[in-house]
Tab-separated table of C-alpha atoms in Angstrom:
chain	number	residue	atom	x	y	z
K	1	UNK	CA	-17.658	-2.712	-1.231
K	2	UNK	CA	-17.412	-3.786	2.502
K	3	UNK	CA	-17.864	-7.876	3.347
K	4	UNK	CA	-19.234	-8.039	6.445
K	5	UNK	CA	-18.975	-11.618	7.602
K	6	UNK	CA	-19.127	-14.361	10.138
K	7	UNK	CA	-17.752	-18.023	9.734
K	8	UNK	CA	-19.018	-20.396	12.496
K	9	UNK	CA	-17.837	-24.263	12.237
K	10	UNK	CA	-20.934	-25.967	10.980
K	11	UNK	CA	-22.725	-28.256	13.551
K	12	UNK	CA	-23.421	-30.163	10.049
K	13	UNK	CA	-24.095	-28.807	6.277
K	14	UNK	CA	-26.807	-31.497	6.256
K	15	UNK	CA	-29.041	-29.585	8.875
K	16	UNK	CA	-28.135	-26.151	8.562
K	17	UNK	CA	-28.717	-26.861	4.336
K	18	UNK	CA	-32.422	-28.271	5.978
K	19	UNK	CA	-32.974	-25.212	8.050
K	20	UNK	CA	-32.157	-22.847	5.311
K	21	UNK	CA	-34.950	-24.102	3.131
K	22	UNK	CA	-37.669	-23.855	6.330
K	23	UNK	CA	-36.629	-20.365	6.046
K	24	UNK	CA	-37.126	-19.825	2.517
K	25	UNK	CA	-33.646	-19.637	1.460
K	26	UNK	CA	-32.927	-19.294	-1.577
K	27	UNK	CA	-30.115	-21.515	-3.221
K	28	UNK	CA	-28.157	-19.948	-5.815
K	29	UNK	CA	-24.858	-21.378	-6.514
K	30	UNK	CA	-23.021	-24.752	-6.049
K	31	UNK	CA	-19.647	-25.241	-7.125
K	32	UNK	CA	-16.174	-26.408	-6.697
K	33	UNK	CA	-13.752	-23.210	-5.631
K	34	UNK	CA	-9.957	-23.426	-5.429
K	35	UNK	CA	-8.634	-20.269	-4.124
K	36	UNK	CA	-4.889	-19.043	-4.839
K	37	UNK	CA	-3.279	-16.954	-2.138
K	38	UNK	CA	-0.382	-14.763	-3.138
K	39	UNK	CA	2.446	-13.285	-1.037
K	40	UNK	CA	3.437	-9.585	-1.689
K	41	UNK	CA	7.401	-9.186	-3.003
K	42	UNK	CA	7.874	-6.580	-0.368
K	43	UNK	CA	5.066	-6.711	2.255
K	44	UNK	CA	4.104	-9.270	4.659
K	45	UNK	CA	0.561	-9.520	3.881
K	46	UNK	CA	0.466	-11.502	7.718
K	47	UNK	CA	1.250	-8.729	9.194
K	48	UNK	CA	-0.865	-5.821	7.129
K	49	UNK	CA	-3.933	-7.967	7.814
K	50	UNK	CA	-4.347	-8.102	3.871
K	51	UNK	CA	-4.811	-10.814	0.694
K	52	UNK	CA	-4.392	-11.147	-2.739
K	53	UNK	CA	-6.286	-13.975	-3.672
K	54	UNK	CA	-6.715	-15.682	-7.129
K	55	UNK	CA	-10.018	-17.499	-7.424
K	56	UNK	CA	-10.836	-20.064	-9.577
K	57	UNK	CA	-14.088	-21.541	-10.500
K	58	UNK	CA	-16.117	-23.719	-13.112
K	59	UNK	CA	-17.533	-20.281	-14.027
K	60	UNK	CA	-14.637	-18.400	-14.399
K	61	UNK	CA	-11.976	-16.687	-12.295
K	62	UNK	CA	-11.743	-13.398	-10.210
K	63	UNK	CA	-8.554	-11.771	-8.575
K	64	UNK	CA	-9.342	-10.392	-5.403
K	65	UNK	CA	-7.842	-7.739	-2.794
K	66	UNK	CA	-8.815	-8.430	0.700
K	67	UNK	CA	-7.947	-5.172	3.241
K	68	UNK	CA	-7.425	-5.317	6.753
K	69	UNK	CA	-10.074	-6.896	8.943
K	70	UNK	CA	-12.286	-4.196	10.761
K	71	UNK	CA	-13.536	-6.425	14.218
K	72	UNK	CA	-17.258	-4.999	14.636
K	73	UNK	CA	-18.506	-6.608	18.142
K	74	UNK	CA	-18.417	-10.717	16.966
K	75	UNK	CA	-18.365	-9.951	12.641
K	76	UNK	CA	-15.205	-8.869	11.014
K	77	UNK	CA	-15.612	-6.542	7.960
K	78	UNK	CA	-13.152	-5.791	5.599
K	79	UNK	CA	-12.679	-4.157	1.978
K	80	UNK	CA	-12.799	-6.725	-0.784
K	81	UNK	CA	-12.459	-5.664	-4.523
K	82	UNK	CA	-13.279	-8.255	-6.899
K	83	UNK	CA	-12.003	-8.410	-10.359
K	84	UNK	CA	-13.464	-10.801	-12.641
K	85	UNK	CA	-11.027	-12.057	-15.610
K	86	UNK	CA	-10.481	-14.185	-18.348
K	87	UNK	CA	-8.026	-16.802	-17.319
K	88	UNK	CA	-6.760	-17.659	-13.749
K	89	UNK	CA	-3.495	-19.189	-15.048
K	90	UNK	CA	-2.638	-16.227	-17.220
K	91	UNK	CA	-3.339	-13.801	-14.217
K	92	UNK	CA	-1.213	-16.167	-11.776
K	93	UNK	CA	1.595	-15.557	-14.475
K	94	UNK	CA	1.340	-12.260	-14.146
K	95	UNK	CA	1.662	-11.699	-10.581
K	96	UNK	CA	4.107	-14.140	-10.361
K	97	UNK	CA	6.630	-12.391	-13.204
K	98	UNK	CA	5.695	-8.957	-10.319
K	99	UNK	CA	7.561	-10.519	-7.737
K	100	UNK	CA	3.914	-12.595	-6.053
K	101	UNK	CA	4.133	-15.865	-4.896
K	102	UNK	CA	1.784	-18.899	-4.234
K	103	UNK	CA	1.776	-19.740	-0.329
K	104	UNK	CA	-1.403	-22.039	-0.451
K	105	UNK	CA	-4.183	-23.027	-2.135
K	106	UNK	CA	-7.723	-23.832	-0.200
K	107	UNK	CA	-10.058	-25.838	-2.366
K	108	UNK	CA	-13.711	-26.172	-1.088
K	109	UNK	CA	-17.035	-27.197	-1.851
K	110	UNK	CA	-19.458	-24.097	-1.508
K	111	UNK	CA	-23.145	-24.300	-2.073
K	112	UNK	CA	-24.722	-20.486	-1.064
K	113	UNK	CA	-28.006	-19.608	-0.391
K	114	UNK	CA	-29.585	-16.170	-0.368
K	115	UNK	CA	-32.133	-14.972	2.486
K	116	UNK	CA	-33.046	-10.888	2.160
K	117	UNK	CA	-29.628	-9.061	2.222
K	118	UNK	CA	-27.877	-12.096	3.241
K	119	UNK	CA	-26.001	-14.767	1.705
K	120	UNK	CA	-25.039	-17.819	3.170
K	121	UNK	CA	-22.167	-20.050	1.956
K	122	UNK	CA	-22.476	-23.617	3.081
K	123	UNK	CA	-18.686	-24.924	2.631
K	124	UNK	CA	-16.943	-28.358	2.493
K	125	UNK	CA	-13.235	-27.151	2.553
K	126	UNK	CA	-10.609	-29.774	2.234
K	127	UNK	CA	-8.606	-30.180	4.952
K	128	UNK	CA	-10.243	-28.572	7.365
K	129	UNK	CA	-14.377	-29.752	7.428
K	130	UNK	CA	-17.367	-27.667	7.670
K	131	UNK	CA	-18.008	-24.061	7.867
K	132	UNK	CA	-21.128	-22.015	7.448
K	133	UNK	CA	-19.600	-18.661	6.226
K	134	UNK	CA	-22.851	-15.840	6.730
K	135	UNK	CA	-22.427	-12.860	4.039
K	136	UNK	CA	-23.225	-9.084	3.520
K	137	UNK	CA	-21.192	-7.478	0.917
K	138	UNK	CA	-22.936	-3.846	1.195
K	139	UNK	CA	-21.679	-0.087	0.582
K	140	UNK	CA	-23.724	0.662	4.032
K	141	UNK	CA	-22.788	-1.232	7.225
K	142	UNK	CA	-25.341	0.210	9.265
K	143	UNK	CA	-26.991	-2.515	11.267
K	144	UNK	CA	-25.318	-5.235	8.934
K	145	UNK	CA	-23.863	-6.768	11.885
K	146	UNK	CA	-27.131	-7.711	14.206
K	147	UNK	CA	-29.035	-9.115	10.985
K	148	UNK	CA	-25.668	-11.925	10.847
K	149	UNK	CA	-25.944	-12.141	14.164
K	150	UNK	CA	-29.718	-12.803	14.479
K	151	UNK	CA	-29.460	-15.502	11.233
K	152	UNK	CA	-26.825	-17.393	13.464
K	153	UNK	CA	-29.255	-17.394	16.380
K	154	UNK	CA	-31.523	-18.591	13.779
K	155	UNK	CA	-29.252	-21.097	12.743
K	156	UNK	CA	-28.392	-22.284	15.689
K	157	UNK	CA	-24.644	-21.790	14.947
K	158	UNK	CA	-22.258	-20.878	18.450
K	159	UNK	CA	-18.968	-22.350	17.486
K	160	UNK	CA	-17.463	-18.657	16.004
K	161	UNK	CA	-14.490	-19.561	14.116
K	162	UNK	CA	-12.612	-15.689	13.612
K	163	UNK	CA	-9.974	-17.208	11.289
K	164	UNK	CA	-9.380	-17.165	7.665
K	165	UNK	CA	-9.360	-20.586	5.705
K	166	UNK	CA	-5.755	-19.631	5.039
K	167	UNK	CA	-5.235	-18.875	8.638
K	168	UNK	CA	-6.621	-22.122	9.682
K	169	UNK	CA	-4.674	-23.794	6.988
K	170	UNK	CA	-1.731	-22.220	7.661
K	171	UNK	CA	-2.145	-22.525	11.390
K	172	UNK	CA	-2.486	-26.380	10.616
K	173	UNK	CA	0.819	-26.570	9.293
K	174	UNK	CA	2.717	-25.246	11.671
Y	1	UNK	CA	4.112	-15.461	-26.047
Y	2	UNK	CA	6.868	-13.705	-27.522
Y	3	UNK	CA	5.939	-10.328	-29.124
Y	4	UNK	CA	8.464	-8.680	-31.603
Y	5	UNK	CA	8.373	-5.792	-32.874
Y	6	UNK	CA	10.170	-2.947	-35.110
Y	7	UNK	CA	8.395	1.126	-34.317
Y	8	UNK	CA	9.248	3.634	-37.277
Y	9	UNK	CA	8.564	7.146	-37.023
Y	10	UNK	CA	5.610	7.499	-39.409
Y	11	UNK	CA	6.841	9.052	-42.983
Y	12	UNK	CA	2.720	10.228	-42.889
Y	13	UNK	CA	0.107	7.475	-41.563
Y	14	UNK	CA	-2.146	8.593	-44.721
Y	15	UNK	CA	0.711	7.506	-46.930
Y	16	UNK	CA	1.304	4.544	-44.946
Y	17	UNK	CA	-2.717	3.633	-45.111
Y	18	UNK	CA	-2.073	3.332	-49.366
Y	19	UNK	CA	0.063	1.752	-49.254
Y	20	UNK	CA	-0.865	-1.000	-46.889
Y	21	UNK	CA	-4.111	-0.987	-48.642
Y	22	UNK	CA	-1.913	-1.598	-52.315
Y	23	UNK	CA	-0.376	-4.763	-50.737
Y	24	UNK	CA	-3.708	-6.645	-49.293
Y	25	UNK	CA	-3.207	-5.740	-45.937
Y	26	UNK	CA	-6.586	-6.177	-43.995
Y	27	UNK	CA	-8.092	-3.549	-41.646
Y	28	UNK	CA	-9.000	-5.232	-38.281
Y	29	UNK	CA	-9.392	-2.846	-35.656
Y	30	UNK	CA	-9.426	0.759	-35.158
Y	31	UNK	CA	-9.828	2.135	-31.505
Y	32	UNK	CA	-8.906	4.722	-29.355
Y	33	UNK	CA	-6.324	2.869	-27.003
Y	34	UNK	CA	-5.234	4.490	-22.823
Y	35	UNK	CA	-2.377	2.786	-21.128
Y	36	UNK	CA	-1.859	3.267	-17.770
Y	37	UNK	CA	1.850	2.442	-16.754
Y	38	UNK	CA	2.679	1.485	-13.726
Y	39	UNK	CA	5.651	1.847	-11.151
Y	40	UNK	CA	6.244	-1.399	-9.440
Y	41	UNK	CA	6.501	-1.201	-5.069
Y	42	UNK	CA	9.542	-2.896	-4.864
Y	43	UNK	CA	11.208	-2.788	-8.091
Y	44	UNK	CA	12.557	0.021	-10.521
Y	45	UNK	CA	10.933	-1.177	-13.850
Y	46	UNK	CA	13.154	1.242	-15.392
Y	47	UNK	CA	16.215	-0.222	-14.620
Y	48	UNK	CA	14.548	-4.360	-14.901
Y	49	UNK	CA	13.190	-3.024	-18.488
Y	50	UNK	CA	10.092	-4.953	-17.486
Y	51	UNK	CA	6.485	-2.813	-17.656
Y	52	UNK	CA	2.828	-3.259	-16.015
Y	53	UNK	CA	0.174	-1.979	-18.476
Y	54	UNK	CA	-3.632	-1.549	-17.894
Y	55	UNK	CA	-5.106	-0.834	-21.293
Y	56	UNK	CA	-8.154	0.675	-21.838
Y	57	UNK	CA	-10.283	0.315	-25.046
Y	58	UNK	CA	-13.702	1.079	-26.464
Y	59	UNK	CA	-14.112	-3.090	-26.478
Y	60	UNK	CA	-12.854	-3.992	-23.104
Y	61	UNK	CA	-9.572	-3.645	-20.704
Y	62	UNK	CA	-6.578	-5.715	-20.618
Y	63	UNK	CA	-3.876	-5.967	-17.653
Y	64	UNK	CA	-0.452	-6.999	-19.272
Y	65	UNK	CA	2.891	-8.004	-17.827
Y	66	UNK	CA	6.376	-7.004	-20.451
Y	67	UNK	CA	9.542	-8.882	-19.830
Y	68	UNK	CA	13.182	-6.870	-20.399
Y	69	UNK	CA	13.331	-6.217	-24.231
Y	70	UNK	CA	16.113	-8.826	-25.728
Y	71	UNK	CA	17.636	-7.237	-28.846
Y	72	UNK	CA	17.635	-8.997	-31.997
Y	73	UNK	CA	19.579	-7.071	-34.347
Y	74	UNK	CA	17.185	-4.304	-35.159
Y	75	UNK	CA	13.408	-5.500	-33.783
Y	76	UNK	CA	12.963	-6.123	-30.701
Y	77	UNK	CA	11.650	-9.314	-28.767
Y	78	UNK	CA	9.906	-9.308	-25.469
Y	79	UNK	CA	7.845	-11.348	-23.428
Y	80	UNK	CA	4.388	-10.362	-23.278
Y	81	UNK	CA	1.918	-11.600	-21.226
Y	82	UNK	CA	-2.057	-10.388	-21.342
Y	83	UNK	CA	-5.177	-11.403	-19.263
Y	84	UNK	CA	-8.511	-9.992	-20.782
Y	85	UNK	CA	-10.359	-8.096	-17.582
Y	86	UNK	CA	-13.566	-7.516	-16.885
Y	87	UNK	CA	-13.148	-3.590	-15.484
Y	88	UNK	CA	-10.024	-1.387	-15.828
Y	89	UNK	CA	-10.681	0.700	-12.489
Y	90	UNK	CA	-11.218	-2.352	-10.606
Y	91	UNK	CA	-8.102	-3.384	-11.590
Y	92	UNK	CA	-6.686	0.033	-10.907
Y	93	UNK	CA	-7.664	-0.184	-7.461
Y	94	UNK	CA	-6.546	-3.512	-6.457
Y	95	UNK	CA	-3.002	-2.949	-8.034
Y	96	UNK	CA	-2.640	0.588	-6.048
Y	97	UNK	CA	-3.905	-1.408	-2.655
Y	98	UNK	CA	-1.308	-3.384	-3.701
Y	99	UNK	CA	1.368	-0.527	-3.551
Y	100	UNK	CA	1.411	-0.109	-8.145
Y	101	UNK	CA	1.522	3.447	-8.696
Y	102	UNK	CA	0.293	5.309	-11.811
Y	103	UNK	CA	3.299	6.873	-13.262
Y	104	UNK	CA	2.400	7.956	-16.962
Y	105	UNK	CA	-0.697	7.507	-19.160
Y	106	UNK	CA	-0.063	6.951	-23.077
Y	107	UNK	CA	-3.322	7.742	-25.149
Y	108	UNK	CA	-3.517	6.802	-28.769
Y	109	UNK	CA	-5.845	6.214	-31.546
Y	110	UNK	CA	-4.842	3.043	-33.325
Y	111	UNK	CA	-5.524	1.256	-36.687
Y	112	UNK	CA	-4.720	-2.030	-37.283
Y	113	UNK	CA	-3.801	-4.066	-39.855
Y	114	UNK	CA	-3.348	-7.956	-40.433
Y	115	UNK	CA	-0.348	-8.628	-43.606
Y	116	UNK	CA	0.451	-12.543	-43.457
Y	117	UNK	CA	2.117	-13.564	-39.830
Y	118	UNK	CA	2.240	-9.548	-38.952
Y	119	UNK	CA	0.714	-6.941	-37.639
Y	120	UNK	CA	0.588	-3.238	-38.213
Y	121	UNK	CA	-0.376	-0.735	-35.757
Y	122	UNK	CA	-0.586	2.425	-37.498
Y	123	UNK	CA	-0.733	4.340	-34.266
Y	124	UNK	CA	-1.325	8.479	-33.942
Y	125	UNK	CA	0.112	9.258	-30.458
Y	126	UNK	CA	-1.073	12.151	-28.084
Y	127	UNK	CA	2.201	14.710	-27.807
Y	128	UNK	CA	4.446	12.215	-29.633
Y	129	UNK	CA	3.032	11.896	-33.496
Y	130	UNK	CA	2.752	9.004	-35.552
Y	131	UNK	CA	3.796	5.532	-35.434
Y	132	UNK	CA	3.991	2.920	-37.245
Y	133	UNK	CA	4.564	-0.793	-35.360
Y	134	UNK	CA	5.165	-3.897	-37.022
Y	135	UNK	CA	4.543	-6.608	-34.712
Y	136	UNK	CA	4.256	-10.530	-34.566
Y	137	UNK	CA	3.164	-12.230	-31.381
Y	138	UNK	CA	4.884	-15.775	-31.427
Y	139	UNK	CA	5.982	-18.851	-29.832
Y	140	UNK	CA	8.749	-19.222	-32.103
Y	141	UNK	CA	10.522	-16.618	-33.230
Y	142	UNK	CA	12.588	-17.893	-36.241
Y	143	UNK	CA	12.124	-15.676	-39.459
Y	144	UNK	CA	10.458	-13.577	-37.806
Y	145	UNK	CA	12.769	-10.340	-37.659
Y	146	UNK	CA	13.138	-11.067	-41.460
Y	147	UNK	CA	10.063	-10.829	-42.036
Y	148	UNK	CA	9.635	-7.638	-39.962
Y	149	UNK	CA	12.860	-5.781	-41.981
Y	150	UNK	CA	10.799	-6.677	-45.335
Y	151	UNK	CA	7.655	-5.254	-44.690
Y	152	UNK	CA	9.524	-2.357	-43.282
Y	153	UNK	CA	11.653	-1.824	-46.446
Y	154	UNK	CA	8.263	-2.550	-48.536
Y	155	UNK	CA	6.793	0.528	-46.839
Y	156	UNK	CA	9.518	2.510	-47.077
Y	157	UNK	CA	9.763	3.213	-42.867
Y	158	UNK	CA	13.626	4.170	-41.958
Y	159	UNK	CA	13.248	5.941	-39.011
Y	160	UNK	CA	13.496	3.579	-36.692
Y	161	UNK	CA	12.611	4.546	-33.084
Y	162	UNK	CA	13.754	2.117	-30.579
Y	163	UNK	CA	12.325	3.732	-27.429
Y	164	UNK	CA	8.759	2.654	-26.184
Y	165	UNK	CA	5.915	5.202	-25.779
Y	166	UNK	CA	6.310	5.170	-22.009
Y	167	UNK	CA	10.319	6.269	-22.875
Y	168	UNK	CA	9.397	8.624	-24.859
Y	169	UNK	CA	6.807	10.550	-22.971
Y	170	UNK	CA	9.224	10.001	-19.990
Y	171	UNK	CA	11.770	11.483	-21.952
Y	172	UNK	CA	10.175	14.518	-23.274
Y	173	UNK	CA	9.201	15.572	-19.339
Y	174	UNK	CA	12.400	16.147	-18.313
């Protein structure tokens, strides 16, 4: 699958959560994430644009590979495969007996919403605020991109933020 | 957990299945098993005697990490670690985005039985023959290669093959 996304800083969850119902959003998840980010034994996933992230949830985990961001005009789209498994400690053993190892975690608040082929994630990440993260994980990009670009308009969202919550995290620390 | 293990060169699985049957032993699985090995990026598993296994069965997939073997007299003892998946190719891919390569698949059809603390695999291996395994999965080992040499001598299995399945196919290609 290709993620085609935007992430704007959120001009407040409170309103944008208000204008999502005018529009006949449709809420469909709410739940505490804590996301696991991995460094590659012998690649510097900074510099290959990639991510091995280990997520875990109150309904269950998922490993995921993130491939280099594609910029497409304002979105960025990249390849994510998801991998949904039984136990996020377990898997973190794994990867860590291959040589993997834990840079940060990002732990966040996400409530998501979806409207037609979009999905909207409404996050609270700690450390860092508000986001409004808007979603198309599709096999076709084909006007993907002006459909997340019309719901921001929609929105009202202008504050574009291009980074990663590990970038910004990261980025923080240094 | 700590897995050890005797393999015998099987004096005739059919035999073997009477016998097992004679002293109680319980049937609790029988499946048709594909392991995909894997070559690490970075590291020559070979020479670090450690593996990466995706297993594929009729009920599900596992992904599982083996530590060097450490010999104890005549079994074997490695660390084995296994996380429960939701899709085997999934996995596939994000491992080989991740630099894994496939570098042998082992396909067997496998019954097994439960005997007290152990485990018997009475395995029929495609281009190798049969096998039987003897196997207990513990977090402390004491008794436990005892215990392993008894039910060996019970069944009458004196071939003892210390090579894995990978070895072995390995070792008949070149």
């Amino acid at each position: 699958m290709i993620e085609i996304e935007s992430k704007y800083r959120s001009p407040g969850n409170d309103k944008i959560e208000k204008a999502l119902a005018r529009m006949g959003a449709k809420k469909i998840a709410e739940e505490t994430i804590e996301d696991v980010y991995l460094a590659h034994p012998g690649r510097d996933f900074g510099k290959t644009d990639e991510a091995l992230r280990l997520r875990k949830k109150s309904e269950g985990a998922e490993l995921s590979y993130k491939g280099p961001r594609m910029k497409v005009e304002r979105a960025k789209a990249r390849e994510e495969i998801n991998l949904r498994i039984d136990n996020a400690l377990t898997a973190q053993r794994i990867v860590e007996r291959l040589g993997f190892k834990e840079i940060c975690v990002v732990r966040k608040n996400r409530k998501s919403y979806a409207l037609d082929r979009l999905r909207i994630d409404v996050d609270d990440v700690e450390g860092l605020g508000e986001f409004i993260e808007l979603e198309i994980l599709t096999e076709s990009p084909e006007r993907s991109e002006e459909l997340l670009e019309l719901a921001g308009k929609e929105l009202a969202l202008v504050n574009l933020e291009p980074r990663t919550y590990l970038e910004l995290i990261l980025d923080k620390k240094t």
